[in-house]
PDB file of C-alpha atoms in Angstrom:
ATOM      1  CA  MET W 282      44.113 154.027  83.942  1.00  0.00           C
ATOM      2  CA  LYS W 283      43.231 151.091  86.208  1.00  0.00           C
ATOM      3  CA  GLN W 284      40.223 150.341  84.014  1.00  0.00           C
ATOM      4  CA  ALA W 285      42.425 150.341  80.923  1.00  0.00           C
ATOM      5  CA  ILE W 286      44.952 148.000  82.511  1.00  0.00           C
ATOM      6  CA  PHE W 287      42.185 145.673  83.677  1.00  0.00           C
ATOM      7  CA  ALA W 288      40.677 145.610  80.196  1.00  0.00           C
ATOM      8  CA  ALA W 289      44.050 144.923  78.620  1.00  0.00           C
ATOM      9  CA  ALA W 290      44.631 142.027  80.974  1.00  0.00           C
ATOM     10  CA  LEU W 291      41.611 140.405  79.391  1.00  0.00           C
ATOM     11  CA  ALA W 292      43.442 140.481  76.073  1.00  0.00           C
ATOM     12  CA  LEU W 293      45.556 137.646  77.407  1.00  0.00           C
ATOM     13  CA  VAL W 294      42.811 135.090  76.861  1.00  0.00           C
ATOM     14  CA  PRO W 295      43.740 131.791  75.178  1.00  0.00           C
ATOM     15  CA  ALA W 296      41.812 130.340  72.285  1.00  0.00           C
ATOM     16  CA  GLY W 297      38.395 128.952  73.133  1.00  0.00           C
ATOM     17  CA  THR W 298      37.851 131.104  76.229  1.00  0.00           C
ATOM     18  CA  VAL W 299      34.941 133.540  76.352  1.00  0.00           C
ATOM     19  CA  LEU W 300      34.505 136.049  79.148  1.00  0.00           C
ATOM     20  CA  ALA W 301      31.507 138.341  79.552  1.00  0.00           C
ATOM     21  CA  GLN W 302      30.286 138.916  83.068  1.00  0.00           C
ATOM     22  CA  ASP W 303      29.957 141.352  85.934  1.00  0.00           C
ATOM     23  CA  ILE W 304      32.008 140.771  89.071  1.00  0.00           C
ATOM     24  CA  PRO W 305      31.107 142.417  92.406  1.00  0.00           C
ATOM     25  CA  SER W 306      33.956 143.977  94.356  1.00  0.00           C
ATOM     26  CA  GLY W 307      34.546 146.324  97.271  1.00  0.00           C
ATOM     27  CA  ALA W 308      35.088 149.123  94.733  1.00  0.00           C
ATOM     28  CA  GLY W 309      31.822 148.411  92.929  1.00  0.00           C
ATOM     29  CA  THR W 310      30.779 146.139  90.081  1.00  0.00           C
ATOM     30  CA  LEU W 311      33.490 145.342  87.557  1.00  0.00           C
ATOM     31  CA  SER W 312      32.386 144.695  83.994  1.00  0.00           C
ATOM     32  CA  VAL W 313      34.480 142.009  82.312  1.00  0.00           C
ATOM     33  CA  SER W 314      34.633 141.660  78.548  1.00  0.00           C
ATOM     34  CA  PRO W 315      37.293 140.354  76.125  1.00  0.00           C
ATOM     35  CA  VAL W 316      39.547 142.721  74.197  1.00  0.00           C
ATOM     36  CA  VAL W 317      40.878 140.043  71.844  1.00  0.00           C
ATOM     37  CA  GLN W 318      40.553 136.259  71.761  1.00  0.00           C
ATOM     38  CA  GLY W 319      42.167 133.319  70.007  1.00  0.00           C
ATOM     39  CA  LEU W 320      45.656 133.935  71.400  1.00  0.00           C
ATOM     40  CA  ASP W 321      48.243 131.178  71.729  1.00  0.00           C
ATOM     41  CA  THR W 322      50.153 131.196  75.048  1.00  0.00           C
ATOM     42  CA  PRO W 323      50.222 134.971  75.596  1.00  0.00           C
ATOM     43  CA  TRP W 324      53.072 135.902  77.939  1.00  0.00           C
ATOM     44  CA  SER W 325      53.122 139.687  78.342  1.00  0.00           C
ATOM     45  CA  PHE W 326      51.657 142.974  77.128  1.00  0.00           C
ATOM     46  CA  ASP W 327      52.316 146.708  77.190  1.00  0.00           C
ATOM     47  CA  PHE W 328      50.628 149.823  75.798  1.00  0.00           C
ATOM     48  CA  LEU W 329      51.716 152.148  73.048  1.00  0.00           C
ATOM     49  CA  PRO W 330      50.814 155.811  73.640  1.00  0.00           C
ATOM     50  CA  ASP W 331      47.917 155.593  71.156  1.00  0.00           C
ATOM     51  CA  GLY W 332      46.309 152.734  73.104  1.00  0.00           C
ATOM     52  CA  THR W 333      47.549 149.915  70.876  1.00  0.00           C
ATOM     53  CA  ILE W 334      48.398 146.852  72.956  1.00  0.00           C
ATOM     54  CA  LEU W 335      51.562 144.924  72.144  1.00  0.00           C
ATOM     55  CA  ILE W 336      51.243 141.265  73.169  1.00  0.00           C
ATOM     56  CA  THR W 337      53.941 138.601  73.120  1.00  0.00           C
ATOM     57  CA  GLU W 338      53.060 134.982  72.459  1.00  0.00           C
ATOM     58  CA  ARG W 339      55.609 132.539  73.806  1.00  0.00           C
ATOM     59  CA  GLY W 340      55.626 130.669  70.495  1.00  0.00           C
ATOM     60  CA  GLY W 341      57.442 133.595  68.889  1.00  0.00           C
ATOM     61  CA  ASP W 342      54.832 136.095  67.723  1.00  0.00           C
ATOM     62  CA  LEU W 343      54.507 139.773  68.615  1.00  0.00           C
ATOM     63  CA  LEU W 344      50.984 141.100  68.105  1.00  0.00           C
ATOM     64  CA  ALA W 345      49.607 144.626  67.905  1.00  0.00           C
ATOM     65  CA  VAL W 346      45.964 144.778  69.033  1.00  0.00           C
ATOM     66  CA  ARG W 347      43.907 147.689  67.725  1.00  0.00           C
ATOM     67  CA  ASP W 348      40.106 147.919  67.828  1.00  0.00           C
ATOM     68  CA  GLY W 349      39.753 144.270  68.791  1.00  0.00           C
ATOM     69  CA  SER W 350      41.866 142.830  65.971  1.00  0.00           C
ATOM     70  CA  ALA W 351      45.418 141.523  66.231  1.00  0.00           C
ATOM     71  CA  GLN W 352      48.141 142.116  63.650  1.00  0.00           C
ATOM     72  CA  ARG W 353      51.294 139.986  63.678  1.00  0.00           C
ATOM     73  CA  LEU W 354      54.444 142.122  63.479  1.00  0.00           C
ATOM     74  CA  SER W 355      57.460 141.066  61.430  1.00  0.00           C
ATOM     75  CA  GLY W 356      61.164 141.591  62.068  1.00  0.00           C
ATOM     76  CA  LEU W 357      61.802 139.364  65.088  1.00  0.00           C
ATOM     77  CA  PRO W 358      65.024 137.326  65.312  1.00  0.00           C
ATOM     78  CA  GLU W 359      65.106 133.552  65.682  1.00  0.00           C
ATOM     79  CA  ILE W 360      63.416 132.593  68.959  1.00  0.00           C
ATOM     80  CA  TYR W 361      64.244 129.440  70.952  1.00  0.00           C
ATOM     81  CA  THR W 362      60.798 128.048  71.795  1.00  0.00           C
ATOM     82  CA  ARG W 363      61.482 124.862  73.726  1.00  0.00           C
ATOM     83  CA  GLY W 364      59.793 124.236  77.097  1.00  0.00           C
ATOM     84  CA  GLN W 365      59.230 127.512  78.949  1.00  0.00           C
ATOM     85  CA  GLY W 366      61.406 129.385  76.487  1.00  0.00           C
ATOM     86  CA  GLY W 367      60.162 131.645  73.725  1.00  0.00           C
ATOM     87  CA  LEU W 368      59.220 135.271  73.201  1.00  0.00           C
ATOM     88  CA  LEU W 369      58.651 136.620  76.688  1.00  0.00           C
ATOM     89  CA  ASP W 370      58.375 140.170  78.044  1.00  0.00           C
ATOM     90  CA  VAL W 371      57.779 143.458  76.206  1.00  0.00           C
ATOM     91  CA  LEU W 372      58.536 146.977  77.448  1.00  0.00           C
ATOM     92  CA  VAL W 373      57.435 150.264  75.888  1.00  0.00           C
ATOM     93  CA  PRO W 374      59.736 152.926  77.410  1.00  0.00           C
ATOM     94  CA  ARG W 375      58.551 156.352  78.501  1.00  0.00           C
ATOM     95  CA  ASP W 376      60.093 158.120  75.508  1.00  0.00           C
ATOM     96  CA  PHE W 377      58.464 155.942  72.848  1.00  0.00           C
ATOM     97  CA  ASP W 378      56.797 158.944  71.212  1.00  0.00           C
ATOM     98  CA  THR W 379      60.198 160.310  70.210  1.00  0.00           C
ATOM     99  CA  SER W 380      62.383 157.174  70.074  1.00  0.00           C
ATOM    100  CA  ARG W 381      59.882 154.539  68.816  1.00  0.00           C
ATOM    101  CA  GLU W 382      62.034 152.024  70.682  1.00  0.00           C
ATOM    102  CA  ILE W 383      60.716 148.909  72.377  1.00  0.00           C
ATOM    103  CA  PHE W 384      62.506 146.213  74.360  1.00  0.00           C
ATOM    104  CA  LEU W 385      61.752 142.498  74.341  1.00  0.00           C
ATOM    105  CA  THR W 386      63.126 139.565  76.299  1.00  0.00           C
ATOM    106  CA  TYR W 387      63.375 136.167  74.680  1.00  0.00           C
ATOM    107  CA  SER W 388      65.176 132.848  74.908  1.00  0.00           C
ATOM    108  CA  LYS W 389      68.114 132.747  72.502  1.00  0.00           C
ATOM    109  CA  ARG W 390      69.870 129.673  71.188  1.00  0.00           C
ATOM    110  CA  GLN W 391      73.440 129.569  72.487  1.00  0.00           C
ATOM    111  CA  GLN W 392      76.364 127.204  72.612  1.00  0.00           C
ATOM    112  CA  GLY W 393      75.416 124.652  75.237  1.00  0.00           C
ATOM    113  CA  GLY W 394      71.698 125.331  74.984  1.00  0.00           C
ATOM    114  CA  ALA W 395      69.858 128.630  75.366  1.00  0.00           C
ATOM    115  CA  GLY W 396      69.649 131.665  77.588  1.00  0.00           C
ATOM    116  CA  THR W 397      67.642 134.792  78.318  1.00  0.00           C
ATOM    117  CA  ALA W 398      68.381 137.729  76.006  1.00  0.00           C
ATOM    118  CA  VAL W 399      67.228 141.336  75.602  1.00  0.00           C
ATOM    119  CA  LEU W 400      66.298 142.743  72.199  1.00  0.00           C
ATOM    120  CA  LYS W 401      66.182 146.439  71.360  1.00  0.00           C
ATOM    121  CA  ALA W 402      64.205 147.496  68.284  1.00  0.00           C
ATOM    122  CA  ARG W 403      62.283 150.340  66.715  1.00  0.00           C
ATOM    123  CA  LEU W 404      58.683 150.052  65.622  1.00  0.00           C
ATOM    124  CA  SER W 405      58.192 151.111  62.017  1.00  0.00           C
ATOM    125  CA  GLN W 406      56.167 154.253  61.397  1.00  0.00           C
ATOM    126  CA  ASP W 407      53.233 152.228  60.072  1.00  0.00           C
ATOM    127  CA  GLY W 408      53.395 149.949  63.136  1.00  0.00           C
ATOM    128  CA  SER W 409      53.717 146.759  61.095  1.00  0.00           C
ATOM    129  CA  ARG W 410      57.282 145.586  61.781  1.00  0.00           C
ATOM    130  CA  LEU W 411      60.375 145.879  63.928  1.00  0.00           C
ATOM    131  CA  VAL W 412      63.418 147.560  62.417  1.00  0.00           C
ATOM    132  CA  GLU W 413      66.968 148.180  63.626  1.00  0.00           C
ATOM    133  CA  THR W 414      66.761 145.110  65.854  1.00  0.00           C
ATOM    134  CA  ARG W 415      69.758 144.345  68.039  1.00  0.00           C
ATOM    135  CA  THR W 416      70.337 141.921  70.892  1.00  0.00           C
ATOM    136  CA  ILE W 417      71.892 144.120  73.569  1.00  0.00           C
ATOM    137  CA  PHE W 418      72.345 141.423  76.227  1.00  0.00           C
ATOM    138  CA  GLU W 419      72.371 137.652  76.547  1.00  0.00           C
ATOM    139  CA  MET W 420      73.091 135.625  79.658  1.00  0.00           C
ATOM    140  CA  SER W 421      76.354 133.751  79.957  1.00  0.00           C
ATOM    141  CA  PRO W 422      76.968 130.900  79.733  1.00  0.00           C
ATOM    142  CA  GLY W 423      74.220 129.079  77.857  1.00  0.00           C
ATOM    143  CA  SER W 424      72.343 126.330  79.679  1.00  0.00           C
ATOM    144  CA  SER W 425      70.641 123.150  78.561  1.00  0.00           C
ATOM    145  CA  GLY W 426      67.037 122.486  79.470  1.00  0.00           C
ATOM    146  CA  GLY W 427      63.877 124.411  78.747  1.00  0.00           C
ATOM    147  CA  ARG W 428      62.804 126.003  82.007  1.00  0.00           C
ATOM    148  CA  HIS W 429      63.278 129.009  84.280  1.00  0.00           C
ATOM    149  CA  PHE W 430      64.163 131.851  81.931  1.00  0.00           C
ATOM    150  CA  GLY W 431      62.717 134.496  84.287  1.00  0.00           C
ATOM    151  CA  SER W 432      62.515 137.391  81.860  1.00  0.00           C
ATOM    152  CA  ARG W 433      60.642 140.396  83.178  1.00  0.00           C
ATOM    153  CA  ILE W 434      62.023 143.823  82.288  1.00  0.00           C
ATOM    154  CA  VAL W 435      61.364 147.232  83.866  1.00  0.00           C
ATOM    155  CA  GLU W 436      62.651 150.751  83.215  1.00  0.00           C
ATOM    156  CA  ALA W 437      64.096 152.813  86.060  1.00  0.00           C
ATOM    157  CA  GLN W 438      63.652 156.579  86.335  1.00  0.00           C
ATOM    158  CA  ASP W 439      67.208 157.086  85.072  1.00  0.00           C
ATOM    159  CA  GLY W 440      66.455 154.976  81.975  1.00  0.00           C
ATOM    160  CA  HIS W 441      68.445 151.919  83.046  1.00  0.00           C
ATOM    161  CA  LEU W 442      66.830 148.518  82.557  1.00  0.00           C
ATOM    162  CA  PHE W 443      66.392 145.815  85.199  1.00  0.00           C
ATOM    163  CA  VAL W 444      65.880 142.285  83.826  1.00  0.00           C
ATOM    164  CA  THR W 445      65.088 139.104  85.765  1.00  0.00           C
ATOM    165  CA  ILE W 446      66.844 135.848  84.821  1.00  0.00           C
ATOM    166  CA  GLY W 447      65.935 132.388  86.094  1.00  0.00           C
ATOM    167  CA  GLU W 448      68.517 129.883  87.292  1.00  0.00           C
ATOM    168  CA  ARG W 449      67.575 127.629  84.359  1.00  0.00           C
ATOM    169  CA  GLY W 450      66.819 124.698  86.695  1.00  0.00           C
ATOM    170  CA  ASP W 451      70.379 124.713  88.094  1.00  0.00           C
ATOM    171  CA  ARG W 452      69.977 125.812  91.719  1.00  0.00           C
ATOM    172  CA  PRO W 453      73.684 126.077  92.706  1.00  0.00           C
ATOM    173  CA  SER W 454      74.433 128.312  89.710  1.00  0.00           C
ATOM    174  CA  ALA W 455      72.252 131.051  91.222  1.00  0.00           C
ATOM    175  CA  GLN W 456      74.874 131.506  93.957  1.00  0.00           C
ATOM    176  CA  ASN W 457      77.729 131.822  91.444  1.00  0.00           C
ATOM    177  CA  LEU W 458      78.542 135.404  90.428  1.00  0.00           C
ATOM    178  CA  ALA W 459      80.450 134.091  87.413  1.00  0.00           C
ATOM    179  CA  ARG W 460      77.104 133.157  85.852  1.00  0.00           C
ATOM    180  CA  HIS W 461      73.997 135.198  85.123  1.00  0.00           C
ATOM    181  CA  ASN W 462      71.753 132.314  86.230  1.00  0.00           C
ATOM    182  CA  GLY W 463      69.307 133.308  88.942  1.00  0.00           C
ATOM    183  CA  SER W 464      70.059 137.015  88.916  1.00  0.00           C
ATOM    184  CA  VAL W 465      68.504 140.406  88.336  1.00  0.00           C
ATOM    185  CA  ILE W 466      70.704 142.418  86.008  1.00  0.00           C
ATOM    186  CA  ARG W 467      70.964 146.176  85.445  1.00  0.00           C
ATOM    187  CA  ILE W 468      72.038 147.543  82.062  1.00  0.00           C
ATOM    188  CA  THR W 469      71.770 150.715  80.034  1.00  0.00           C
ATOM    189  CA  ARG W 470      69.400 150.990  77.085  1.00  0.00           C
ATOM    190  CA  ASP W 471      72.307 150.105  74.818  1.00  0.00           C
ATOM    191  CA  GLY W 472      73.260 147.059  76.880  1.00  0.00           C
ATOM    192  CA  ALA W 473      76.298 148.613  78.549  1.00  0.00           C
ATOM    193  CA  VAL W 474      77.183 148.043  82.209  1.00  0.00           C
ATOM    194  CA  PRO W 475      76.497 151.044  84.489  1.00  0.00           C
ATOM    195  CA  ARG W 476      79.686 151.986  86.327  1.00  0.00           C
ATOM    196  CA  ASP W 477      77.911 151.945  89.702  1.00  0.00           C
ATOM    197  CA  ASN W 478      76.665 148.347  89.442  1.00  0.00           C
ATOM    198  CA  PRO W 479      77.628 146.525  92.657  1.00  0.00           C
ATOM    199  CA  PHE W 480      79.986 143.939  91.159  1.00  0.00           C
ATOM    200  CA  VAL W 481      81.823 146.075  88.611  1.00  0.00           C
ATOM    201  CA  GLY W 482      85.552 145.403  88.949  1.00  0.00           C
ATOM    202  CA  ARG W 483      85.145 142.277  91.083  1.00  0.00           C
ATOM    203  CA  ASP W 484      87.206 139.378  89.717  1.00  0.00           C
ATOM    204  CA  GLY W 485      85.100 136.491  88.426  1.00  0.00           C
ATOM    205  CA  ALA W 486      81.776 138.332  88.655  1.00  0.00           C
ATOM    206  CA  GLN W 487      79.420 139.195  85.818  1.00  0.00           C
ATOM    207  CA  PRO W 488      79.276 143.012  85.976  1.00  0.00           C
ATOM    208  CA  GLU W 489      75.631 143.258  84.888  1.00  0.00           C
ATOM    209  CA  ILE W 490      74.406 141.514  88.079  1.00  0.00           C
ATOM    210  CA  TRP W 491      72.421 143.682  90.503  1.00  0.00           C
ATOM    211  CA  SER W 492      71.233 140.914  92.852  1.00  0.00           C
ATOM    212  CA  TYR W 493      71.602 137.154  92.746  1.00  0.00           C
ATOM    213  CA  GLY W 494      70.556 133.869  94.340  1.00  0.00           C
ATOM    214  CA  HIS W 495      67.086 133.875  92.761  1.00  0.00           C
ATOM    215  CA  ARG W 496      65.169 130.883  91.418  1.00  0.00           C
ATOM    216  CA  ASN W 497      62.727 131.877  88.685  1.00  0.00           C
ATOM    217  CA  PRO W 498      61.865 135.575  89.103  1.00  0.00           C
ATOM    218  CA  GLN W 499      59.016 136.573  86.790  1.00  0.00           C
ATOM    219  CA  GLY W 500      57.790 139.815  88.314  1.00  0.00           C
ATOM    220  CA  ILE W 501      59.517 143.152  88.919  1.00  0.00           C
ATOM    221  CA  VAL W 502      58.118 146.620  89.541  1.00  0.00           C
ATOM    222  CA  PHE W 503      59.042 149.951  91.094  1.00  0.00           C
ATOM    223  CA  GLY W 504      56.872 151.188  93.932  1.00  0.00           C
ATOM    224  CA  PRO W 505      55.790 154.856  94.160  1.00  0.00           C
ATOM    225  CA  ASP W 506      58.768 155.622  96.424  1.00  0.00           C
ATOM    226  CA  GLY W 507      61.281 153.978  94.083  1.00  0.00           C
ATOM    227  CA  THR W 508      61.552 150.691  95.982  1.00  0.00           C
ATOM    228  CA  LEU W 509      62.224 147.815  93.586  1.00  0.00           C
ATOM    229  CA  TYR W 510      60.003 144.784  94.250  1.00  0.00           C
ATOM    230  CA  GLN W 511      60.467 141.365  92.700  1.00  0.00           C
ATOM    231  CA  SER W 512      58.406 138.169  92.783  1.00  0.00           C
ATOM    232  CA  GLU W 513      59.685 134.700  92.039  1.00  0.00           C
ATOM    233  CA  HIS W 514      58.325 131.191  91.845  1.00  0.00           C
ATOM    234  CA  GLY W 515      59.158 128.704  94.554  1.00  0.00           C
ATOM    235  CA  ALA W 516      59.278 125.008  93.837  1.00  0.00           C
ATOM    236  CA  ASN W 517      55.819 123.674  94.622  1.00  0.00           C
ATOM    237  CA  ALA W 518      55.214 126.415  97.186  1.00  0.00           C
ATOM    238  CA  ASP W 519      57.297 129.121  98.868  1.00  0.00           C
ATOM    239  CA  ASP W 520      56.746 131.815  96.233  1.00  0.00           C
ATOM    240  CA  GLU W 521      58.467 135.018  97.280  1.00  0.00           C
ATOM    241  CA  ILE W 522      58.109 138.787  97.096  1.00  0.00           C
ATOM    242  CA  ASN W 523      61.468 140.493  97.637  1.00  0.00           C
ATOM    243  CA  ILE W 524      62.760 144.037  97.981  1.00  0.00           C
ATOM    244  CA  LEU W 525      65.820 144.196  95.754  1.00  0.00           C
ATOM    245  CA  GLN W 526      68.982 145.963  96.818  1.00  0.00           C
ATOM    246  CA  GLY W 527      72.162 146.237  94.802  1.00  0.00           C
ATOM    247  CA  GLY W 528      74.692 143.547  95.719  1.00  0.00           C
ATOM    248  CA  ALA W 529      72.262 141.528  97.838  1.00  0.00           C
ATOM    249  CA  ARG W 530      72.031 137.744  97.691  1.00  0.00           C
ATOM    250  CA  ALA W 531      68.877 135.657  97.949  1.00  0.00           C
ATOM    251  CA  TYR W 532      68.675 131.931  98.584  1.00  0.00           C
ATOM    252  CA  CYS W 533      66.560 130.265  95.930  1.00  0.00           C
ATOM    253  CA  THR W 534      64.345 127.373  96.942  1.00  0.00           C
ATOM    254  CA  GLN W 535      64.608 123.808  95.696  1.00  0.00           C
ATOM    255  CA  SER W 536      64.560 123.695  91.915  1.00  0.00           C
ATOM    256  CA  ARG W 537      61.446 121.671  91.189  1.00  0.00           C
ATOM    257  CA  GLY W 538      57.979 122.396  89.909  1.00  0.00           C
ATOM    258  CA  ARG W 539      57.279 125.639  88.017  1.00  0.00           C
TER     259      ARG W 539
END
C-alpha cells in the first residue's frame, strides 16, 4: 500500500519534469519513476478501488489516470480559478464500490467574490463523466481575493465529512463564528449539519463549524486511534500541526505569504 501511494504521488508531476532514479533510505532503496506527466498544477489525488487515480488540476480539470494515460472527465460545474482558487481536493469514500460517489472541493463564485464549496457526484459506469452533481456546502459569506481556500476533505468512520476552509486572507474573520472563514467544518454526506456539532443552537454561529481560528489549513487526517490531525500554513514561517477537538479555537498567524 505504501508503495502504491508513493508511486501515485509521482503522478503529481508538472509538465516538463522527468523523474527516474533510485533513492537510498533507511528502509532500503526506493525506485522512483513517473506514473503520468504533463500535468498542469495538480492539487490532489485519490484512488478508485480498481487502481485508477483521480487527479484534480487547479485550473478546473478532473483526470482519471489508467495505465499511464490521463482521461479528462466531464460534468464539473463552473469553477472559480483566480489566484489560489480552482478545483482542489478529491475524496473517494469507503463505499465507492456500491455508491459510486465522490466528493470534490472547489472555489465557487459567490456574491462578493468566491468561497470554498463541496461537490457531491457519482462517477458514470464507464468512468468518463460525473453525473448527479450537487453542491452540498459552500462557505458563507463570499470573500474577495484569490487566496487561502484551505480545502482538504476527509471521511470519518461514521461517514461524516470534515473540510478545511482558509480565512481567505482576512485574519480577524477566522475568530468570528458567524463566518466560515478559517474553520474546519463537519457535515453529513448530504451536506446537513450533524446535531452534535459543537455550535449547533448557538446564536450567531455557523452550525457546520467544528473548530475555528485557523489560517490556511490544507492538511487533515485521522490517526490510527481516531485522533484528528490538521496542518496549516503560517505566514512566512510558523506552519502548524494541530490536534482538532470539537469547539476548540486556534489563533491563526499573521495573514501574509502562502
